[in-house]
Short mmCIF file of C-alpha atoms and ligand atoms in Angstrom, two decimals:
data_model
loop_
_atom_site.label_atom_id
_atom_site.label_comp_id
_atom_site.label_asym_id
_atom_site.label_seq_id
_atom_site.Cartn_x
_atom_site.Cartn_y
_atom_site.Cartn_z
CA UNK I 260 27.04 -16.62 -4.84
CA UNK I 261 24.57 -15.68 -6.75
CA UNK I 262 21.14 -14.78 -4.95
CA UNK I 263 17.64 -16.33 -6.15
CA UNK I 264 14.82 -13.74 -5.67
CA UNK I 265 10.97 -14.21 -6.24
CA UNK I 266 8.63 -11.53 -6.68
CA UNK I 267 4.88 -13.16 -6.43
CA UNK I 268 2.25 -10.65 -6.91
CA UNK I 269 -1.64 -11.95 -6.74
CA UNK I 270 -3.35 -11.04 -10.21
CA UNK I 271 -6.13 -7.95 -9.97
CA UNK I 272 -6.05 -9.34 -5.92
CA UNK I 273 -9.41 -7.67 -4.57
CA UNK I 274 -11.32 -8.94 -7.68
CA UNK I 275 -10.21 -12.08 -8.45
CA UNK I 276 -11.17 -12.94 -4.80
CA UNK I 277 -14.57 -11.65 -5.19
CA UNK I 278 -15.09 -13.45 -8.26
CA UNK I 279 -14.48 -16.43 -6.43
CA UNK I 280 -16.59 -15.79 -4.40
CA UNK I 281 -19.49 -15.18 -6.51
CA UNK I 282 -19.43 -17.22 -9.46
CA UNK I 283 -21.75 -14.82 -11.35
CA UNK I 284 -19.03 -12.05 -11.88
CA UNK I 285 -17.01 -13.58 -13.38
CA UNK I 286 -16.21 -12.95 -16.98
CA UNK I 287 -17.64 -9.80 -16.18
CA UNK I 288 -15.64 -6.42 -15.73
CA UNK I 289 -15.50 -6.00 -11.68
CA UNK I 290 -14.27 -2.86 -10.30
CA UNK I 291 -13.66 -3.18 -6.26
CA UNK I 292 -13.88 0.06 -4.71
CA UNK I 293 -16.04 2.92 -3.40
CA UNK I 294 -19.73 2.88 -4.42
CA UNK I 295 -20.80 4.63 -8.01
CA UNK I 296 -23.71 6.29 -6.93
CA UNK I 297 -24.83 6.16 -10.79
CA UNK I 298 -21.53 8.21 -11.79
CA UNK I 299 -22.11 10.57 -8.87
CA UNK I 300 -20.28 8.37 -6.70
CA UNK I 301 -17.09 9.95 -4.35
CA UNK I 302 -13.98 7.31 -4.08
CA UNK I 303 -11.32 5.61 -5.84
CA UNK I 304 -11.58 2.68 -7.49
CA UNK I 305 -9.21 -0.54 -5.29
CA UNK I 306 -8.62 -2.95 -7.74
CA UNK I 307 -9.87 -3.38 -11.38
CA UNK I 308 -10.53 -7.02 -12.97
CA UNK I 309 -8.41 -7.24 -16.34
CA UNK I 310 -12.09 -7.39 -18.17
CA UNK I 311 -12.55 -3.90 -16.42
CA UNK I 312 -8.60 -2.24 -17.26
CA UNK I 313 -10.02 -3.75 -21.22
CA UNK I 314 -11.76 -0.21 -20.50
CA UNK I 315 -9.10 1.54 -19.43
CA UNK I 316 -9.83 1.12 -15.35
CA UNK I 317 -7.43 0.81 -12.76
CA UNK I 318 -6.93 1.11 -9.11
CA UNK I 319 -6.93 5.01 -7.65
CA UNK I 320 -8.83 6.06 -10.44
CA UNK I 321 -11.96 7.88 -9.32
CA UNK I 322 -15.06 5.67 -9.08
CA UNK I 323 -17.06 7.83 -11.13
CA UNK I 324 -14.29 8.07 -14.06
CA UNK I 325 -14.98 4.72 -13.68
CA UNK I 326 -18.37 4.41 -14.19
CA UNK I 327 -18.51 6.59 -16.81
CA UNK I 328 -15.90 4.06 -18.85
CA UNK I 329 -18.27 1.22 -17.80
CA UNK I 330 -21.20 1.74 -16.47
CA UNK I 331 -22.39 -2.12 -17.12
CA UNK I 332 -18.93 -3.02 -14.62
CA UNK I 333 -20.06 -5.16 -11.66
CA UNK I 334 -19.34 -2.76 -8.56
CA UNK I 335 -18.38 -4.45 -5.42
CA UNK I 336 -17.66 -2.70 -2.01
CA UNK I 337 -14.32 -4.10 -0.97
CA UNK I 338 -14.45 -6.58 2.08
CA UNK I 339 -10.64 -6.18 4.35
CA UNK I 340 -11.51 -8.98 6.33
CA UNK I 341 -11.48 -11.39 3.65
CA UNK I 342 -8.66 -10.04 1.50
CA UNK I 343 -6.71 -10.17 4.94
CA UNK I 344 -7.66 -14.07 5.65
CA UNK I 345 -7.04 -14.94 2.29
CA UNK I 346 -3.69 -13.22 2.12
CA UNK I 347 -2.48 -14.75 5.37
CA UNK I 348 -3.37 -18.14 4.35
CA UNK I 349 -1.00 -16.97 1.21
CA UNK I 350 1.51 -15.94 3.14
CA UNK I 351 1.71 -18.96 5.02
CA UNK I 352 2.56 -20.81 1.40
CA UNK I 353 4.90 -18.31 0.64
CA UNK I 354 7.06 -19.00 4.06
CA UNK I 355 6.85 -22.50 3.81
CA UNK I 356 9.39 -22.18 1.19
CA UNK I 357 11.87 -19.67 2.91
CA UNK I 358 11.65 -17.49 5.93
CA UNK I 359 13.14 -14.56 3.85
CA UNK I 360 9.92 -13.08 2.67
CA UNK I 361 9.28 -9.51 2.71
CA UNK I 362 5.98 -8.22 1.88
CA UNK I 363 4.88 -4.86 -0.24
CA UNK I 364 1.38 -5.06 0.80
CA UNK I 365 -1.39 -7.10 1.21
CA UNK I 366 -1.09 -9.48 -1.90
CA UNK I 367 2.77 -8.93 -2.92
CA UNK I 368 5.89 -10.01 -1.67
CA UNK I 369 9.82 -10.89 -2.00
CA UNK I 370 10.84 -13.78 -1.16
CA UNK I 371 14.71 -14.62 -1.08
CA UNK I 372 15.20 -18.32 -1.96
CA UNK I 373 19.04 -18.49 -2.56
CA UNK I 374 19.12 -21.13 0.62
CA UNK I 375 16.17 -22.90 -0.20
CA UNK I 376 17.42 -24.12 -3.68
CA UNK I 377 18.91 -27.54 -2.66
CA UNK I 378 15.81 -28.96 -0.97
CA UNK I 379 13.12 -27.21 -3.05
CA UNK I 380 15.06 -26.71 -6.80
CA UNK I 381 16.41 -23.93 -8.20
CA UNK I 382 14.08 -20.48 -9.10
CA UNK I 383 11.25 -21.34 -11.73
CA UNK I 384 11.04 -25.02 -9.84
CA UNK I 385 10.04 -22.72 -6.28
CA UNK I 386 8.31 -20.33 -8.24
CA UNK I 387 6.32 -23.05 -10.47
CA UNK I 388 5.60 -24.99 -7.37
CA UNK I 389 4.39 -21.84 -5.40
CA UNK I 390 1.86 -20.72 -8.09
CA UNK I 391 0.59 -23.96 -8.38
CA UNK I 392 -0.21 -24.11 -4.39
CA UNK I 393 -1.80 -21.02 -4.88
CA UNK I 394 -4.10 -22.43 -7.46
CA UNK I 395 -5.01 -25.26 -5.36
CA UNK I 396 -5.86 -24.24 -2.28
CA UNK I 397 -7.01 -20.43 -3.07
CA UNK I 398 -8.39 -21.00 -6.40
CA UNK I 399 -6.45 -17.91 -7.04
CA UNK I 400 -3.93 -16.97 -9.76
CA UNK I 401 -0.21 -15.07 -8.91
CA UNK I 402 2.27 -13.46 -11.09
CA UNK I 403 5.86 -14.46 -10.27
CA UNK I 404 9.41 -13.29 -11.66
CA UNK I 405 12.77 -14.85 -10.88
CA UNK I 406 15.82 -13.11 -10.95
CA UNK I 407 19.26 -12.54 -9.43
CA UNK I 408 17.55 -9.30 -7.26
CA UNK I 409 14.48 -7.42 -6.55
CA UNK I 410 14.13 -4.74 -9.02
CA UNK I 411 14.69 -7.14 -11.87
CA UNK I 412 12.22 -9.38 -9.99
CA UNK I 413 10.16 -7.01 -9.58
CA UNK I 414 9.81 -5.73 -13.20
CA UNK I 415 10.23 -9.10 -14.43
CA UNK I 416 6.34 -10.53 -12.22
CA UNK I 417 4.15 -7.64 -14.45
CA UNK I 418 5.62 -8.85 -17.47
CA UNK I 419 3.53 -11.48 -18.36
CA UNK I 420 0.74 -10.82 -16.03
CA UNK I 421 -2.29 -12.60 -15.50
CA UNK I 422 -0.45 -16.00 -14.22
CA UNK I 423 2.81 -15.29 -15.41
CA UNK I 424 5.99 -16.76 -14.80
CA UNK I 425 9.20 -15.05 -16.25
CA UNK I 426 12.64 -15.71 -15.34
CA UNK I 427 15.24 -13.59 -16.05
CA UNK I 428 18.56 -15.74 -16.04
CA UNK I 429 21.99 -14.51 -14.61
CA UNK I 430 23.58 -11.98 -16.90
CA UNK I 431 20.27 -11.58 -18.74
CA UNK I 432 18.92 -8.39 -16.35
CA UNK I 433 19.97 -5.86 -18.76
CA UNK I 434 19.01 -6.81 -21.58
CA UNK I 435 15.26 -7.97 -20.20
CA UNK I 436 14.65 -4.48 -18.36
CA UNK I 437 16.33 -2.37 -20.77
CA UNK I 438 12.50 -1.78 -23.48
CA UNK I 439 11.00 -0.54 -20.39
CA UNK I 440 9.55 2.45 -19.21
CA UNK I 441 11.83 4.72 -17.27
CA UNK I 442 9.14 5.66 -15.03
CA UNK I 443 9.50 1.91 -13.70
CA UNK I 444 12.52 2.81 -11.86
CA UNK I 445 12.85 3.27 -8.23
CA UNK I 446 13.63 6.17 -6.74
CA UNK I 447 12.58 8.17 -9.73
CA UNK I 448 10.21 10.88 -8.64
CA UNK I 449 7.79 12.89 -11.00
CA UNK I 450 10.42 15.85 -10.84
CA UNK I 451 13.48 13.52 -11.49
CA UNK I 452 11.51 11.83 -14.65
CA UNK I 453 11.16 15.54 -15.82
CA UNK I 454 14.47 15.61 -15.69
CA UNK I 455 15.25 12.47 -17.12
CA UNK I 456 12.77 13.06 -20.01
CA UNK I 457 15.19 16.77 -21.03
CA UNK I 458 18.12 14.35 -21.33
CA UNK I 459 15.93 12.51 -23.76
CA UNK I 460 15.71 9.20 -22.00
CA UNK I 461 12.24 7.02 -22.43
CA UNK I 462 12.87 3.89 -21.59
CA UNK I 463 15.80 2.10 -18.68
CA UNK I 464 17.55 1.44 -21.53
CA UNK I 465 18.21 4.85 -22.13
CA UNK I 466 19.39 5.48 -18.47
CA UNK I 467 21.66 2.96 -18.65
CA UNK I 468 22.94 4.26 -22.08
CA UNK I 469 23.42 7.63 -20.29
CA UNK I 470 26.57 6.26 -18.44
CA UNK I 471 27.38 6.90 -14.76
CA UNK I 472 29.64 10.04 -15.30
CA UNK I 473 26.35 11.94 -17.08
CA UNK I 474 23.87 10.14 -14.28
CA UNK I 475 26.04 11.54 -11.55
CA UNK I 476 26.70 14.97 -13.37
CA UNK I 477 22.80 15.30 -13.42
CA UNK I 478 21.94 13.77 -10.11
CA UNK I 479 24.68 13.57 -7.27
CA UNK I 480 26.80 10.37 -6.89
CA UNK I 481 24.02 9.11 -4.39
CA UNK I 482 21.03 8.76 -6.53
CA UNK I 483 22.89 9.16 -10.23
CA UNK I 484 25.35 5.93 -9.03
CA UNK I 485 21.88 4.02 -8.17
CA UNK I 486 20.12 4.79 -11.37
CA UNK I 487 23.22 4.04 -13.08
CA UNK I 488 23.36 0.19 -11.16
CA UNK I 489 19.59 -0.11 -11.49
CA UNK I 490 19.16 0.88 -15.13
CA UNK I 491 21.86 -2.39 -15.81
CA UNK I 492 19.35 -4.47 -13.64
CA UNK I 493 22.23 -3.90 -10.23
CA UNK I 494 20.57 -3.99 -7.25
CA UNK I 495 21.87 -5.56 -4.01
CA UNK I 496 19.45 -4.60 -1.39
CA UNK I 497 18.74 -8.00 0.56
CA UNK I 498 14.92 -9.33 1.31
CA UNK I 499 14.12 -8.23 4.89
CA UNK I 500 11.16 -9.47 6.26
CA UNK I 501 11.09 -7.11 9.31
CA UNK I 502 11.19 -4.20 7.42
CA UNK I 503 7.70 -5.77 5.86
CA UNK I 504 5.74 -2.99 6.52
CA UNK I 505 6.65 0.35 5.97
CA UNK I 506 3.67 2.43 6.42
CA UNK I 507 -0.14 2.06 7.79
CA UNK I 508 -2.52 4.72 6.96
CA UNK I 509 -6.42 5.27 6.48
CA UNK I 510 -8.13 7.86 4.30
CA UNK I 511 -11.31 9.05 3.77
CA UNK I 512 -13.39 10.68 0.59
CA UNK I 513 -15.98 12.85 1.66
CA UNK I 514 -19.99 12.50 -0.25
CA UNK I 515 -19.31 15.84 -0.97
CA UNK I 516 -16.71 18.48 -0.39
CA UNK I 517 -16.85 19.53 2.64
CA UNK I 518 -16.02 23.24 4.09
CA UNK I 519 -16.39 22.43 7.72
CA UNK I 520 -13.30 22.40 9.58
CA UNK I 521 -14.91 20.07 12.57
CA UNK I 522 -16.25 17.42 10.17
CA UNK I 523 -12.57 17.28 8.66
CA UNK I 524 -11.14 17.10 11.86
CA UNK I 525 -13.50 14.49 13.69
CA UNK I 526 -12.95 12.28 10.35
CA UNK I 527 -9.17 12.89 10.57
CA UNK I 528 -9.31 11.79 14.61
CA UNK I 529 -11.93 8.42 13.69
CA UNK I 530 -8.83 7.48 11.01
CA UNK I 531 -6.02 8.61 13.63
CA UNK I 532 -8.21 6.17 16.35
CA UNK I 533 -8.50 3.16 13.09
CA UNK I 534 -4.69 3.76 12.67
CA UNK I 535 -3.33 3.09 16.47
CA UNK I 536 -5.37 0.52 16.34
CA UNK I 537 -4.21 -1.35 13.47
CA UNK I 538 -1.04 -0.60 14.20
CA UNK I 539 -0.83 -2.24 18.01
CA UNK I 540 -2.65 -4.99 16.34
CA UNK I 541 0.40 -5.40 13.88
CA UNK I 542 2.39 -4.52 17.11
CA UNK I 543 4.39 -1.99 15.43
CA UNK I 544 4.93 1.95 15.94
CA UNK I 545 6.42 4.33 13.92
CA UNK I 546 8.42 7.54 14.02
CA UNK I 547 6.31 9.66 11.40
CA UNK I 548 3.02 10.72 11.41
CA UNK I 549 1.65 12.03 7.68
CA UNK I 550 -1.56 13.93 7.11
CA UNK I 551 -3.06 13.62 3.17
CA UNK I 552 -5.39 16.46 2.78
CA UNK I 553 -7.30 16.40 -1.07
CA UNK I 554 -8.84 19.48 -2.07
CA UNK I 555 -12.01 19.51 -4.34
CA UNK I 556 -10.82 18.65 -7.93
CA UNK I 557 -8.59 16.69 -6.66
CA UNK I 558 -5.40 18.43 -6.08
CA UNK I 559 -3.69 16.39 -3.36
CA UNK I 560 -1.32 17.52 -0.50
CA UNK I 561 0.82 15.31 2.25
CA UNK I 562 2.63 16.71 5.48
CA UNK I 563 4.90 14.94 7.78
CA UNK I 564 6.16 15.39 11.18
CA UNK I 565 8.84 13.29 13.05
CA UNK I 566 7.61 12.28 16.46
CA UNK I 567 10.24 12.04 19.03
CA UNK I 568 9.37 8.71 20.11
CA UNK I 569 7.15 5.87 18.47
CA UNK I 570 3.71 6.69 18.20
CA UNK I 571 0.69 4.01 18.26
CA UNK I 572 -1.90 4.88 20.26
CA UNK I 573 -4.63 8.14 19.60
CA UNK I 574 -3.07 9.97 22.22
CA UNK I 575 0.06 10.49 20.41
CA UNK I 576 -1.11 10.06 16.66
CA UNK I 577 -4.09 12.47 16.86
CA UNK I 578 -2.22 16.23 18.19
CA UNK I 579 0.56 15.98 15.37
CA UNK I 580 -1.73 14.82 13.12
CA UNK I 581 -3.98 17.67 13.61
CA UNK I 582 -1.54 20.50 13.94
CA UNK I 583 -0.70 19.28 10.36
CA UNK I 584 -3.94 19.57 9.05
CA UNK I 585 -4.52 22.67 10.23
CA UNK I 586 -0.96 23.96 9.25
CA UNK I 587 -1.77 22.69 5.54
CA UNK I 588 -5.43 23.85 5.55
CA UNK I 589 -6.66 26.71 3.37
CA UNK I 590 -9.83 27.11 4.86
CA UNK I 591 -11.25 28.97 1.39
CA UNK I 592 -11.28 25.59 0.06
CA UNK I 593 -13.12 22.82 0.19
CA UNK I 594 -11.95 19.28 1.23
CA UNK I 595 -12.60 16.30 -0.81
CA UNK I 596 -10.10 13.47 1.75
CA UNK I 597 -8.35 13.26 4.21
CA UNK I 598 -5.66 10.61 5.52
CA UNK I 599 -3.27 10.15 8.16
CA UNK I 600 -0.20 7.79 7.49
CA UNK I 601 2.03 6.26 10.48
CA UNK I 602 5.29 5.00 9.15
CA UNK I 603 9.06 4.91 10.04
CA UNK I 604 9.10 1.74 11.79
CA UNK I 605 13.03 1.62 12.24
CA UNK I 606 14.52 -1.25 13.95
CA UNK I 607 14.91 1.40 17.30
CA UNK I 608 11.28 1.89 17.39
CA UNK I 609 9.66 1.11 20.15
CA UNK I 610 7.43 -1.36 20.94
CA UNK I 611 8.46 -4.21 18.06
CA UNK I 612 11.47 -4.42 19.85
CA UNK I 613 10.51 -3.76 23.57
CA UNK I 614 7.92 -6.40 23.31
CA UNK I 615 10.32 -9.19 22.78
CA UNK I 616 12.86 -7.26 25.22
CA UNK I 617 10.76 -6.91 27.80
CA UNK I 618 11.17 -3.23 27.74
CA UNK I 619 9.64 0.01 27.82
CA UNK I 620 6.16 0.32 25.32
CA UNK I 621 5.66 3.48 24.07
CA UNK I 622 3.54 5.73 26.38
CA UNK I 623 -0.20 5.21 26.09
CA UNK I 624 0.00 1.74 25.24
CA UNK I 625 -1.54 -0.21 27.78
CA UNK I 626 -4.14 2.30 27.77
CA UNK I 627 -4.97 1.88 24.26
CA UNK I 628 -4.37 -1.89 25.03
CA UNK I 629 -7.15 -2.09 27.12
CA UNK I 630 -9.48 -0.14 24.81
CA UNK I 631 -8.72 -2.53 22.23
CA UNK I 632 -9.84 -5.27 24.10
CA UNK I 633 -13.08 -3.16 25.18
CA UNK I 634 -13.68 -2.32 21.27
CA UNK I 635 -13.84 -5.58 20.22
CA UNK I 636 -16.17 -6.74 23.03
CA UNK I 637 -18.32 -4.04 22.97
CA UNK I 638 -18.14 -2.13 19.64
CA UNK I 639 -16.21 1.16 18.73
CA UNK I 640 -19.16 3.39 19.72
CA UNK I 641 -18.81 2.40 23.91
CA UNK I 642 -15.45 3.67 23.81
CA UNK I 643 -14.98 7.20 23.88
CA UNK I 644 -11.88 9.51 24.91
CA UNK I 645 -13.65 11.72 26.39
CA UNK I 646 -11.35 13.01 28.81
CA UNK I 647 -8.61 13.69 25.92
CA UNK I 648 -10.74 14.77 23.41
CA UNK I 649 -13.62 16.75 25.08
CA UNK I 650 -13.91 19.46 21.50
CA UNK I 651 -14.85 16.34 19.15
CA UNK I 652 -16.35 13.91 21.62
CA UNK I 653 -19.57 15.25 20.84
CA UNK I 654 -20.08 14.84 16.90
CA UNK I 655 -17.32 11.64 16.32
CA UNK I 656 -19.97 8.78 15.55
CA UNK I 657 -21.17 11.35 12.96
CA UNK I 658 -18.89 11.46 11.14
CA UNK I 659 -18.34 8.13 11.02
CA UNK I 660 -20.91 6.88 8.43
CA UNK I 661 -20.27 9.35 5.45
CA UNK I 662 -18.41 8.17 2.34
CA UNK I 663 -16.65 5.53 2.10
CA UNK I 664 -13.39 3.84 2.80
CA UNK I 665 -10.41 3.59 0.57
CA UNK I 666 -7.59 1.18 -0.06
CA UNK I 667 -5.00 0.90 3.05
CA UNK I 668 -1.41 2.20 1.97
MG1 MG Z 899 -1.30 -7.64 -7.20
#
């Protein structure tokens, strides 16, 4: 049988909230993100309204290119807490049509419907019907695409995007994804699209034209065979809501580049602490720790380690996450972020699984339990680790007040 997938992705998400919010932004360019400082401002830019991308802005651009394409743009710090209630309440509309919802991030989602079609209608009925509760209750516009899998659905949502609805039928996949830009296929790297681009090929159309024997020739039977099914709109990967989340991370942009090694490492530990948190909040844990360092102008690196067991808690994020750091450090330079990553939350790991089983929890966890419920009664600052931690115990609140935030991955 053929499957019925929906991709729903919120329009310009962080903004259009805001501009809810406060009636006088809107029909103005809004740019949620780090503060401008007047152009001098450190930061990426989160989301972009579509008056604001009219200028060429969009999300994980620097704030100040951003400022200096439009300085007259209504900057607006972004506020978690709200996206996050607004999302859930979302969420909620997107599983009261089918439990087989699987989301990207905070405002985007799959959502199998295939089972849901004899009560609810077929695709574009769920889809219109979804949108429209959306509207209503949030005030808030999605993008949704219908198709027979998740790539094509996937592609299919930007298509038409602000409040767009485009269904690709049954046999149509090809021929709908086929003017589009190679670089929209998955799994395709910046060094594969190099390669791609020798062979000549601009657009999935031109993958598919390649044929399998060529894809294969040029990149193995594992990934050449999946370009080759992809670029003809093939994809059979099922929705799977407990893979949701893949990865939860934190960064940091420094006011200015810094040189000391301490104030890079304190930040890095305050992220690794804001990481084990969220993540026993989420009640997951996750097999790889990554470390984002981002040198000044911008040149970005990433290191990973694989942890032996799943890690959520400080205790057990913080000493790999460190050792990486300092492993990828070249102290000449200067550091502009930094950003630790948890992720690899197979089905095996840890506590997801051992909370419903009753089993083991990863070491540290009660610990960090308790010093959740501590935080939140009396504020981040009474809890220290002190005992773990006596080289940054010292200077950590410091650090805690420079820059500003950026986007979750
Ligand atoms: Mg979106």
């Amino acid at each position: 049988m053929l499957r019925t997938i929906l991709h729903v992705d919120m329009d310009a998400f962080f903004a259009a909230v805001e501009e809810r919010e406060t009636p006088a932004l809107r029909e103005r360019p809004v740019v949620v993100g780090a503060d401008p400082k007047g152009g001098r401002g450190r930061g990426v830019v989160a989301t972009a309204n579509y008056e604001a991308r009219r200028y060429g802005i969009g999300s994980a651009m620097p704030i100040s290119e951003a400022y200096r394409r439009c300085p007259g743009a209504a900057y607006v710090r972004p506020r978690g807490k709200l996206y996050r209630e607004v999302s859930r309440r979302i969420f909620a509309i997107l599983r009261s049509c089918t439990d087989l919802v699987e989301p990207l991030s905070i405002d985007e989602a799959f959502l199998d419907v295939t089972a849901s079609r004899r009560l609810l209608g077929d695709g574009p009925a769920i889809a219109r019907s979804l949108k429209e509760r959306i509207r209503e209750s949030e005030s808030l516009t999605a993008s949704v695409g219908v198709a027979t899998s998740k790539f094509v659905a996937k592609l299919a949502s930007d298509l038409e995007k602000p409040d767009g609805l485009v269904i690709v039928p049954a046999g149509g996949e090809r021929e709908t994804i086929a003017p589009l830009d190679v670089r929209r296929l998955w799994g395709a790297g910046p060094r594969t699209l190099a390669r791609l681009e020798r062979l000549g090929v601009a657009t999935i159309g031109d993958v598919a034209a390649l044929g399998r024997e060529a894809l294969v020739r040029e990149f193995g039977e594992a990934l050449g065979g999946r370009f080759h099914e992809l670029s003809r709109g093939i994809d059979a990967r099922p929705v799977c809501p407990d893979r949701a989340r893949k990865s939860l991370g934190k960064e940091f942009t420094f006011d200015r580049d810094v040189a000391d090694r301490g104030q890079v490492e304190r930040t890095l530990l305050r992220l690794c602490e804001e990481v084990g948190a969220a993540l026993r909040r989420e009640k997951l844990a996750g097999h790889t720790v990554t470390v984002k360092l981002r040198w000044e102008g911008f040149e970005t690196v990433t290191r990973q380690a694989a942890q032996a067991r799943p890690v959520d808690t400080t205790e057990h994020i913080w000493p790999p996450a460190r050792d990486l750091l300092r492993a990828a450090d070249q102290p000449a330079r200067r550091v502009r972020l930094v950003g630790v990553t948890v992720s690899g939350f197979g089905a095996a790991s840890g506590r997801q699984l051992s909370l419903f089983e009753g089993g083991e929890r990863t070491p540290g966890s009660r610990v960090a339990d308790a010093i959740d419920t501590l935080a939140e009664r009396f504020g981040k600052r009474a809890v220290t680790r002190a005992a773990l931690l006596p080289d940054v115990r010292r200077e950590a609140s410091h650090s805690a007040g420079h820059g500003r935030p950026e986007a979750e991955s």
